[in-house]
Amino acid sequence: MIKVLFVCLGNICRSPMAEAVFRHQVKAAGLQNVISIDSAGTGDWHIGHPPHQGTREILDQHQISYEGMRARQVRPNDFHDFTYIIAMDDSNVTNLASFAPKTVQGEQRASIHKLLDFSSNRDETEVPDPYYTGKFQEVYDLVEESCRQLLAYIVQKESLAE
């Protein structure tokens, strides 16, 4: 099983949006039995909360399910349990280091990337936080396109047949 973890600050806006969008795309590609998806935050303020209302509204507009999703915080074992950890911005990548366990030589660790590393739009390098900007549609557009590219990358890298 290939496991993908999306990470943002509070796990109520960007990472749950990416989780839901990617889950939708993976299911459409018929790979839901091969790729597992989750999300988490580096902060602990929203643990147990559902996605932000703005995230839910934009996902509803696109008929993408977020059923059962609840915020959680990154855990040290995530670095061993997941194949890919996908952060929304540079700050998330930096904060992830504080959760990463010390590794023993030869130990498998997740591959860490920023979501927009997979975007064809090279003007943006970070997914802006709509919690502060309110621009949920802009974030959705970045997430949707980057998730499509991420899926193509994983299919190719992991030799999966779509």
CSV table of N, CA and C in Angstrom, one decimal:
chain,number,residue,atom,x,y,z
A,1,MET,N,0.9,-1.2,0.0
A,1,MET,CA,0.0,0.0,0.0
A,1,MET,C,0.9,1.2,0.0
A,2,ILE,N,0.6,2.2,-0.9
A,2,ILE,CA,1.3,3.4,-0.9
A,2,ILE,C,0.5,4.4,-0.1
A,3,LYS,N,1.1,5.1,0.8
A,3,LYS,CA,0.4,5.9,1.8
A,3,LYS,C,0.9,7.4,1.6
A,4,VAL,N,-0.1,8.3,1.4
A,4,VAL,CA,0.2,9.7,1.2
A,4,VAL,C,-0.4,10.5,2.4
A,5,LEU,N,0.4,11.3,3.0
A,5,LEU,CA,-0.1,12.2,4.1
A,5,LEU,C,0.1,13.7,3.7
A,6,PHE,N,-1.0,14.4,3.6
A,6,PHE,CA,-1.0,15.8,3.3
A,6,PHE,C,-0.9,16.6,4.7
A,7,VAL,N,0.0,17.6,4.7
A,7,VAL,CA,0.2,18.4,6.0
A,7,VAL,C,0.1,19.9,5.7
A,8,CYS,N,-0.6,20.5,6.7
A,8,CYS,CA,-0.6,22.0,6.7
A,8,CYS,C,-0.5,22.4,8.2
A,9,LEU,N,-0.8,23.6,8.5
A,9,LEU,CA,-0.6,24.1,9.9
A,9,LEU,C,-1.7,23.5,10.9
A,10,GLY,N,-2.9,23.7,10.6
A,10,GLY,CA,-4.0,23.3,11.6
A,10,GLY,C,-4.8,22.1,11.2
A,11,ASN,N,-4.6,21.7,9.9
A,11,ASN,CA,-5.4,20.5,9.4
A,11,ASN,C,-6.9,20.7,9.3
A,12,ILE,N,-7.3,22.0,9.0
A,12,ILE,CA,-8.7,22.2,8.8
A,12,ILE,C,-9.0,22.9,7.4
A,13,CYS,N,-8.0,23.4,6.7
A,13,CYS,CA,-8.2,24.1,5.4
A,13,CYS,C,-7.5,23.3,4.3
A,14,ARG,N,-6.2,23.5,4.2
A,14,ARG,CA,-5.5,23.1,3.0
A,14,ARG,C,-5.3,21.6,3.0
A,15,SER,N,-4.7,21.0,4.0
A,15,SER,CA,-4.4,19.5,4.0
A,15,SER,C,-5.7,18.7,3.9
A,16,PRO,N,-6.8,19.0,4.6
A,16,PRO,CA,-8.0,18.2,4.4
A,16,PRO,C,-8.6,18.4,3.0
A,17,MET,N,-8.4,19.6,2.4
A,17,MET,CA,-8.9,19.8,1.0
A,17,MET,C,-8.1,18.9,0.1
A,18,ALA,N,-6.7,18.9,0.3
A,18,ALA,CA,-5.9,18.1,-0.6
A,18,ALA,C,-6.2,16.6,-0.4
A,19,GLU,N,-6.4,16.2,0.9
A,19,GLU,CA,-6.8,14.8,1.2
A,19,GLU,C,-8.1,14.4,0.4
A,20,ALA,N,-9.1,15.2,0.5
A,20,ALA,CA,-10.4,14.9,-0.1
A,20,ALA,C,-10.2,14.9,-1.7
A,21,VAL,N,-9.6,15.9,-2.2
A,21,VAL,CA,-9.4,16.0,-3.7
A,21,VAL,C,-8.6,14.8,-4.2
A,22,PHE,N,-7.5,14.5,-3.5
A,22,PHE,CA,-6.6,13.4,-3.9
A,22,PHE,C,-7.4,12.1,-3.8
A,23,ARG,N,-8.1,11.9,-2.7
A,23,ARG,CA,-8.9,10.7,-2.5
A,23,ARG,C,-9.9,10.5,-3.7
A,24,HIS,N,-10.5,11.6,-4.1
A,24,HIS,CA,-11.5,11.6,-5.2
A,24,HIS,C,-10.8,11.2,-6.5
A,25,GLN,N,-9.6,11.8,-6.7
A,25,GLN,CA,-8.9,11.5,-8.0
A,25,GLN,C,-8.4,10.0,-8.0
A,26,VAL,N,-7.9,9.6,-6.8
A,26,VAL,CA,-7.4,8.2,-6.7
A,26,VAL,C,-8.6,7.2,-7.0
A,27,LYS,N,-9.7,7.5,-6.4
A,27,LYS,CA,-10.9,6.7,-6.7
A,27,LYS,C,-11.3,6.7,-8.1
A,28,ALA,N,-11.3,7.8,-8.8
A,28,ALA,CA,-11.6,7.9,-10.2
A,28,ALA,C,-10.6,7.1,-11.0
A,29,ALA,N,-9.4,7.0,-10.6
A,29,ALA,CA,-8.4,6.3,-11.3
A,29,ALA,C,-8.4,4.8,-11.0
A,30,GLY,N,-9.3,4.4,-10.1
A,30,GLY,CA,-9.4,3.0,-9.7
A,30,GLY,C,-8.3,2.5,-8.8
A,31,LEU,N,-7.6,3.4,-8.1
A,31,LEU,CA,-6.4,3.0,-7.3
A,31,LEU,C,-6.6,3.1,-5.8
A,32,GLN,N,-7.9,3.2,-5.4
A,32,GLN,CA,-8.2,3.3,-4.0
A,32,GLN,C,-7.8,2.1,-3.2
A,33,ASN,N,-7.5,1.0,-3.8
A,33,ASN,CA,-7.1,-0.2,-3.1
A,33,ASN,C,-5.5,-0.3,-3.0
A,34,VAL,N,-4.9,0.7,-3.7
A,34,VAL,CA,-3.4,0.7,-3.8
A,34,VAL,C,-2.8,1.9,-3.0
A,35,ILE,N,-3.6,3.0,-3.0
A,35,ILE,CA,-3.1,4.3,-2.4
A,35,ILE,C,-4.1,4.7,-1.3
A,36,SER,N,-3.5,4.9,-0.1
A,36,SER,CA,-4.2,5.3,1.1
A,36,SER,C,-3.8,6.8,1.3
A,37,ILE,N,-4.8,7.6,1.8
A,37,ILE,CA,-4.6,9.0,1.9
A,37,ILE,C,-5.1,9.5,3.3
A,38,ASP,N,-4.3,10.4,3.9
A,38,ASP,CA,-4.7,11.0,5.2
A,38,ASP,C,-4.2,12.5,5.2
A,39,SER,N,-4.5,13.2,6.2
A,39,SER,CA,-3.9,14.5,6.4
A,39,SER,C,-3.7,14.8,7.9
A,40,ALA,N,-2.9,15.8,8.2
A,40,ALA,CA,-2.5,16.1,9.5
A,40,ALA,C,-2.0,17.6,9.6
A,41,GLY,N,-2.0,18.1,10.8
A,41,GLY,CA,-1.4,19.5,10.9
A,41,GLY,C,-0.2,19.5,11.8
A,42,THR,N,0.6,20.5,11.7
A,42,THR,CA,1.8,20.6,12.6
A,42,THR,C,1.3,21.2,13.9
A,43,GLY,N,0.2,21.9,13.9
A,43,GLY,CA,-0.3,22.5,15.2
A,43,GLY,C,-1.4,21.7,15.8
A,44,ASP,N,-1.7,21.9,17.0
A,44,ASP,CA,-2.7,21.1,17.8
A,44,ASP,C,-4.0,21.8,18.1
A,45,TRP,N,-4.2,23.0,17.6
A,45,TRP,CA,-5.4,23.8,17.9
A,45,TRP,C,-6.7,23.2,17.5
A,46,HIS,N,-6.8,22.5,16.4
A,46,HIS,CA,-8.0,22.0,15.9
A,46,HIS,C,-8.2,20.5,15.9
A,47,ILE,N,-7.5,19.8,16.7
A,47,ILE,CA,-7.6,18.4,16.8
A,47,ILE,C,-9.0,18.0,17.1
A,48,GLY,N,-9.5,17.0,16.2
A,48,GLY,CA,-10.9,16.5,16.4
A,48,GLY,C,-11.9,17.3,15.6
A,49,HIS,N,-11.6,18.5,15.1
A,49,HIS,CA,-12.5,19.3,14.4
A,49,HIS,C,-12.7,18.9,12.9
A,50,PRO,N,-13.9,19.1,12.3
A,50,PRO,CA,-14.0,18.8,10.9
A,50,PRO,C,-13.3,19.9,10.1
A,51,PRO,N,-13.2,19.7,8.8
A,51,PRO,CA,-12.6,20.7,7.9
A,51,PRO,C,-13.4,22.1,8.1
A,52,HIS,N,-12.7,23.2,7.9
A,52,HIS,CA,-13.2,24.5,7.9
A,52,HIS,C,-14.4,24.7,7.0
A,53,GLN,N,-15.3,25.5,7.4
A,53,GLN,CA,-16.5,25.7,6.6
A,53,GLN,C,-16.2,26.1,5.1
A,54,GLY,N,-15.2,26.9,4.9
A,54,GLY,CA,-14.8,27.3,3.6
A,54,GLY,C,-14.3,26.1,2.8
A,55,THR,N,-13.6,25.2,3.4
A,55,THR,CA,-13.1,24.0,2.7
A,55,THR,C,-14.3,23.1,2.4
A,56,ARG,N,-15.2,23.0,3.3
A,56,ARG,CA,-16.4,22.1,3.1
A,56,ARG,C,-17.2,22.7,2.0
A,57,GLU,N,-17.4,24.0,1.9
A,57,GLU,CA,-18.2,24.6,0.9
A,57,GLU,C,-17.6,24.4,-0.5
A,58,ILE,N,-16.3,24.6,-0.6
A,58,ILE,CA,-15.7,24.4,-2.0
A,58,ILE,C,-15.7,23.0,-2.4
A,59,LEU,N,-15.5,22.1,-1.4
A,59,LEU,CA,-15.6,20.6,-1.8
A,59,LEU,C,-17.0,20.2,-2.2
A,60,ASP,N,-18.0,20.8,-1.5
A,60,ASP,CA,-19.4,20.5,-1.8
A,60,ASP,C,-19.7,21.0,-3.2
A,61,GLN,N,-19.2,22.2,-3.6
A,61,GLN,CA,-19.4,22.7,-5.0
A,61,GLN,C,-18.9,21.8,-6.0
A,62,HIS,N,-17.8,21.0,-5.7
A,62,HIS,CA,-17.2,20.1,-6.7
A,62,HIS,C,-17.6,18.7,-6.4
A,63,GLN,N,-18.6,18.5,-5.5
A,63,GLN,CA,-19.1,17.2,-5.2
A,63,GLN,C,-18.0,16.2,-4.8
A,64,ILE,N,-17.2,16.7,-3.9
A,64,ILE,CA,-16.1,15.9,-3.3
A,64,ILE,C,-16.4,15.6,-1.9
A,65,SER,N,-16.4,14.4,-1.5
A,65,SER,CA,-16.7,14.0,-0.1
A,65,SER,C,-15.5,14.3,0.9
A,66,TYR,N,-15.9,14.7,2.1
A,66,TYR,CA,-15.0,14.9,3.2
A,66,TYR,C,-15.5,14.2,4.4
A,67,GLU,N,-16.4,13.3,4.2
A,67,GLU,CA,-17.1,12.5,5.2
A,67,GLU,C,-16.1,11.9,6.2
A,68,GLY,N,-16.3,12.1,7.5
A,68,GLY,CA,-15.5,11.4,8.5
A,68,GLY,C,-14.2,12.1,8.8
A,69,MET,N,-13.8,13.1,8.0
A,69,MET,CA,-12.5,13.7,8.2
A,69,MET,C,-12.5,14.6,9.5
A,70,ARG,N,-11.5,14.4,10.3
A,70,ARG,CA,-11.3,15.2,11.5
A,70,ARG,C,-9.8,15.5,11.6
A,71,ALA,N,-9.5,16.7,12.1
A,71,ALA,CA,-8.2,17.2,12.2
A,71,ALA,C,-7.4,16.4,13.2
A,72,ARG,N,-6.1,16.1,12.9
A,72,ARG,CA,-5.2,15.5,13.8
A,72,ARG,C,-3.8,16.1,13.7
A,73,GLN,N,-3.0,15.9,14.6
A,73,GLN,CA,-1.6,16.4,14.5
A,73,GLN,C,-0.6,15.3,14.0
A,74,VAL,N,0.4,15.8,13.3
A,74,VAL,CA,1.5,14.9,12.9
A,74,VAL,C,2.0,14.1,14.1
A,75,ARG,N,2.4,12.9,13.8
A,75,ARG,CA,3.0,12.0,14.8
A,75,ARG,C,4.3,11.5,14.3
A,76,PRO,N,5.2,11.2,15.2
A,76,PRO,CA,6.5,10.7,14.8
A,76,PRO,C,6.4,9.5,13.9
A,77,ASN,N,5.5,8.6,14.2
A,77,ASN,CA,5.4,7.3,13.4
A,77,ASN,C,4.9,7.6,12.0
A,78,ASP,N,4.3,8.8,11.7
A,78,ASP,CA,3.9,9.1,10.4
A,78,ASP,C,5.1,9.0,9.4
A,79,PHE,N,6.3,9.3,9.9
A,79,PHE,CA,7.5,9.3,9.0
A,79,PHE,C,7.9,7.9,8.6
A,80,HIS,N,7.4,6.9,9.3
A,80,HIS,CA,7.6,5.5,8.9
A,80,HIS,C,6.4,4.9,8.3
A,81,ASP,N,5.2,5.3,8.6
A,81,ASP,CA,4.0,4.8,8.1
A,81,ASP,C,3.6,5.2,6.7
A,82,PHE,N,4.1,6.4,6.3
A,82,PHE,CA,3.7,7.0,5.0
A,82,PHE,C,4.8,6.9,4.1
A,83,THR,N,4.4,6.7,2.8
A,83,THR,CA,5.4,6.7,1.7
A,83,THR,C,5.8,8.1,1.3
A,84,TYR,N,4.8,9.0,1.3
A,84,TYR,CA,4.9,10.4,0.9
A,84,TYR,C,4.3,11.3,1.9
A,85,ILE,N,5.0,12.3,2.3
A,85,ILE,CA,4.4,13.4,3.1
A,85,ILE,C,4.5,14.6,2.3
A,86,ILE,N,3.3,15.2,2.1
A,86,ILE,CA,3.2,16.4,1.1
A,86,ILE,C,2.8,17.6,1.9
A,87,ALA,N,3.7,18.6,2.1
A,87,ALA,CA,3.4,19.8,2.8
A,87,ALA,C,2.9,20.9,1.9
A,88,MET,N,2.2,21.8,2.5
A,88,MET,CA,1.6,22.9,1.8
A,88,MET,C,2.5,24.1,1.6
A,89,ASP,N,3.5,24.3,2.5
A,89,ASP,CA,4.4,25.4,2.4
A,89,ASP,C,5.7,25.2,3.1
A,90,ASP,N,6.7,26.1,2.9
A,90,ASP,CA,8.0,25.9,3.5
A,90,ASP,C,8.0,25.8,5.0
A,91,SER,N,7.1,26.6,5.6
A,91,SER,CA,6.9,26.6,7.1
A,91,SER,C,6.5,25.2,7.5
A,92,ASN,N,5.6,24.5,6.8
A,92,ASN,CA,5.2,23.2,7.1
A,92,ASN,C,6.4,22.2,7.1
A,93,VAL,N,7.2,22.3,6.0
A,93,VAL,CA,8.4,21.5,5.8
A,93,VAL,C,9.3,21.7,7.0
A,94,THR,N,9.6,22.9,7.4
A,94,THR,CA,10.4,23.2,8.6
A,94,THR,C,9.8,22.6,9.8
A,95,ASN,N,8.5,22.8,10.1
A,95,ASN,CA,7.9,22.3,11.3
A,95,ASN,C,7.9,20.8,11.3
A,96,LEU,N,7.8,20.1,10.2
A,96,LEU,CA,7.8,18.7,10.2
A,96,LEU,C,9.1,18.1,10.8
A,97,ALA,N,10.2,18.8,10.7
A,97,ALA,CA,11.5,18.4,11.2
A,97,ALA,C,11.4,18.2,12.8
A,98,SER,N,10.5,19.0,13.4
A,98,SER,CA,10.4,18.8,14.9
A,98,SER,C,9.7,17.5,15.3
A,99,PHE,N,8.9,16.9,14.3
A,99,PHE,CA,8.2,15.7,14.6
A,99,PHE,C,9.0,14.5,14.2
A,100,ALA,N,9.9,14.7,13.3
A,100,ALA,CA,10.6,13.5,12.7
A,100,ALA,C,11.5,12.8,13.7
A,101,PRO,N,11.3,11.5,13.8
A,101,PRO,CA,12.2,10.7,14.8
A,101,PRO,C,13.6,10.6,14.3
A,102,LYS,N,14.5,10.4,15.2
A,102,LYS,CA,15.9,10.2,14.8
A,102,LYS,C,15.9,8.8,14.0
A,103,THR,N,16.6,8.8,12.9
A,103,THR,CA,16.6,7.5,12.1
A,103,THR,C,17.8,6.7,12.3
A,104,VAL,N,17.7,5.5,12.3
A,104,VAL,CA,18.8,4.5,12.3
A,104,VAL,C,19.2,4.3,10.9
A,105,GLN,N,20.5,4.1,10.7
A,105,GLN,CA,20.9,3.8,9.3
A,105,GLN,C,20.2,2.7,8.7
A,106,GLY,N,19.7,2.9,7.4
A,106,GLY,CA,19.0,1.9,6.7
A,106,GLY,C,17.5,1.9,6.9
A,107,GLU,N,17.0,2.7,7.9
A,107,GLU,CA,15.6,2.8,8.2
A,107,GLU,C,14.9,3.6,7.1
A,108,GLN,N,13.7,3.1,6.7
A,108,GLN,CA,12.9,3.7,5.7
A,108,GLN,C,12.2,5.0,6.2
A,109,ARG,N,12.3,6.0,5.5
A,109,ARG,CA,11.6,7.3,5.9
A,109,ARG,C,10.7,7.7,4.7
A,110,ALA,N,9.7,8.4,5.1
A,110,ALA,CA,8.8,9.0,4.0
A,110,ALA,C,9.6,10.0,3.2
A,111,SER,N,9.2,10.1,2.0
A,111,SER,CA,9.7,11.1,1.1
A,111,SER,C,8.9,12.4,1.3
A,112,ILE,N,9.5,13.5,1.6
A,112,ILE,CA,8.8,14.8,1.9
A,112,ILE,C,8.9,15.7,0.7
A,113,HIS,N,7.8,16.3,0.3
A,113,HIS,CA,7.7,17.2,-0.8
A,113,HIS,C,6.7,18.3,-0.4
A,114,LYS,N,6.8,19.4,-1.2
A,114,LYS,CA,5.7,20.4,-1.1
A,114,LYS,C,4.8,20.1,-2.2
A,115,LEU,N,3.5,20.3,-2.0
A,115,LEU,CA,2.5,20.0,-3.0
A,115,LEU,C,2.7,20.7,-4.3
A,116,LEU,N,3.1,22.0,-4.3
A,116,LEU,CA,3.3,22.7,-5.5
A,116,LEU,C,4.6,22.4,-6.2
A,117,ASP,N,5.4,21.5,-5.7
A,117,ASP,CA,6.5,20.9,-6.4
A,117,ASP,C,6.0,20.1,-7.6
A,118,PHE,N,4.7,19.7,-7.5
A,118,PHE,CA,4.1,18.9,-8.6
A,118,PHE,C,3.2,19.8,-9.5
A,119,SER,N,3.2,21.1,-9.3
A,119,SER,CA,2.3,22.0,-10.1
A,119,SER,C,3.0,22.4,-11.4
A,120,SER,N,2.2,22.5,-12.4
A,120,SER,CA,2.8,23.1,-13.7
A,120,SER,C,2.9,24.6,-13.6
A,121,ASN,N,2.3,25.2,-12.6
A,121,ASN,CA,2.3,26.7,-12.4
A,121,ASN,C,3.5,27.0,-11.6
A,122,ARG,N,4.6,27.4,-12.2
A,122,ARG,CA,5.9,27.6,-11.4
A,122,ARG,C,5.9,29.0,-10.8
A,123,ASP,N,4.9,29.8,-11.0
A,123,ASP,CA,4.8,31.1,-10.3
A,123,ASP,C,4.6,31.0,-8.8
A,124,GLU,N,3.9,30.0,-8.4
A,124,GLU,CA,3.6,29.7,-7.0
A,124,GLU,C,4.4,28.6,-6.5
A,125,THR,N,4.9,28.7,-5.3
A,125,THR,CA,5.7,27.7,-4.7
A,125,THR,C,5.1,27.1,-3.4
A,126,GLU,N,4.1,27.9,-2.9
A,126,GLU,CA,3.4,27.5,-1.7
A,126,GLU,C,1.9,27.7,-1.8
A,127,VAL,N,1.2,26.8,-1.2
A,127,VAL,CA,-0.3,26.9,-1.2
A,127,VAL,C,-0.6,27.9,-0.1
A,128,PRO,N,-1.2,29.0,-0.4
A,128,PRO,CA,-1.6,30.0,0.6
A,128,PRO,C,-2.7,29.5,1.5
A,129,ASP,N,-2.6,30.0,2.7
A,129,ASP,CA,-3.6,29.5,3.8
A,129,ASP,C,-4.9,30.3,3.7
A,130,PRO,N,-6.0,29.7,3.2
A,130,PRO,CA,-7.2,30.4,3.1
A,130,PRO,C,-7.9,30.7,4.5
A,131,TYR,N,-7.3,30.2,5.5
A,131,TYR,CA,-7.8,30.5,6.9
A,131,TYR,C,-7.6,32.0,7.1
A,132,TYR,N,-6.5,32.5,6.5
A,132,TYR,CA,-6.2,33.9,6.7
A,132,TYR,C,-6.6,34.8,5.5
A,133,THR,N,-6.6,34.2,4.3
A,133,THR,CA,-6.9,35.0,3.1
A,133,THR,C,-8.4,34.8,2.7
A,134,GLY,N,-9.1,33.7,3.0
A,134,GLY,CA,-10.5,33.5,2.6
A,134,GLY,C,-10.6,33.1,1.1
A,135,LYS,N,-9.4,32.9,0.5
A,135,LYS,CA,-9.4,32.5,-1.0
A,135,LYS,C,-9.5,31.0,-1.2
A,136,PHE,N,-10.6,30.4,-0.8
A,136,PHE,CA,-10.7,29.0,-0.9
A,136,PHE,C,-10.7,28.5,-2.4
A,137,GLN,N,-11.3,29.2,-3.3
A,137,GLN,CA,-11.4,28.8,-4.7
A,137,GLN,C,-9.9,28.8,-5.3
A,138,GLU,N,-9.2,29.8,-5.0
A,138,GLU,CA,-7.8,29.9,-5.4
A,138,GLU,C,-7.0,28.7,-4.9
A,139,VAL,N,-7.2,28.3,-3.6
A,139,VAL,CA,-6.5,27.2,-3.1
A,139,VAL,C,-7.0,25.9,-3.7
A,140,TYR,N,-8.3,25.8,-3.9
A,140,TYR,CA,-8.8,24.6,-4.6
A,140,TYR,C,-8.2,24.4,-5.9
A,141,ASP,N,-8.1,25.5,-6.7
A,141,ASP,CA,-7.5,25.4,-8.1
A,141,ASP,C,-6.1,24.9,-8.0
A,142,LEU,N,-5.3,25.4,-7.1
A,142,LEU,CA,-3.9,25.0,-6.9
A,142,LEU,C,-3.8,23.5,-6.5
A,143,VAL,N,-4.6,23.1,-5.5
A,143,VAL,CA,-4.7,21.8,-5.0
A,143,VAL,C,-5.1,20.8,-6.0
A,144,GLU,N,-6.2,21.1,-6.7
A,144,GLU,CA,-6.7,20.1,-7.7
A,144,GLU,C,-5.7,19.8,-8.8
A,145,GLU,N,-5.1,20.8,-9.4
A,145,GLU,CA,-4.1,20.6,-10.4
A,145,GLU,C,-2.8,19.9,-9.9
A,146,SER,N,-2.4,20.3,-8.8
A,146,SER,CA,-1.1,19.7,-8.2
A,146,SER,C,-1.4,18.3,-7.8
A,147,CYS,N,-2.6,18.0,-7.3
A,147,CYS,CA,-2.9,16.6,-6.9
A,147,CYS,C,-2.9,15.7,-8.1
A,148,ARG,N,-3.5,16.2,-9.3
A,148,ARG,CA,-3.5,15.5,-10.5
A,148,ARG,C,-2.0,15.1,-10.9
A,149,GLN,N,-1.1,16.1,-10.8
A,149,GLN,CA,0.3,15.9,-11.2
A,149,GLN,C,0.9,14.9,-10.2
A,150,LEU,N,0.6,15.1,-8.9
A,150,LEU,CA,1.1,14.2,-7.9
A,150,LEU,C,0.7,12.7,-8.2
A,151,LEU,N,-0.5,12.5,-8.5
A,151,LEU,CA,-1.0,11.2,-8.8
A,151,LEU,C,-0.3,10.6,-10.0
A,152,ALA,N,-0.1,11.4,-11.0
A,152,ALA,CA,0.7,10.9,-12.2
A,152,ALA,C,2.1,10.6,-11.8
A,153,TYR,N,2.7,11.4,-11.0
A,153,TYR,CA,4.1,11.1,-10.5
A,153,TYR,C,4.1,9.8,-9.7
A,154,ILE,N,3.2,9.6,-8.8
A,154,ILE,CA,3.2,8.3,-8.0
A,154,ILE,C,2.9,7.1,-8.9
A,155,VAL,N,2.0,7.2,-9.9
A,155,VAL,CA,1.7,6.1,-10.8
A,155,VAL,C,2.9,5.8,-11.5
A,156,GLN,N,3.7,6.7,-12.0
A,156,GLN,CA,4.9,6.5,-12.8
A,156,GLN,C,6.0,5.9,-11.9
A,157,LYS,N,6.2,6.6,-10.7
A,157,LYS,CA,7.3,6.2,-9.8
A,157,LYS,C,7.1,4.8,-9.2
A,158,GLU,N,5.9,4.5,-8.9
A,158,GLU,CA,5.6,3.3,-8.2
A,158,GLU,C,5.2,2.2,-9.2
A,159,SER,N,5.2,2.5,-10.5
A,159,SER,CA,4.9,1.5,-11.5
A,159,SER,C,3.5,1.0,-11.4
A,160,LEU,N,2.5,1.9,-11.2
A,160,LEU,CA,1.1,1.5,-11.0
A,160,LEU,C,0.4,1.7,-12.4
A,161,ALA,N,-0.5,0.8,-12.7
A,161,ALA,CA,-1.3,0.9,-13.9
A,161,ALA,C,-2.6,1.7,-13.5
A,162,GLU,N,-2.9,2.7,-14.3
A,162,GLU,CA,-4.2,3.4,-14.1
A,162,GLU,C,-5.3,2.7,-14.8
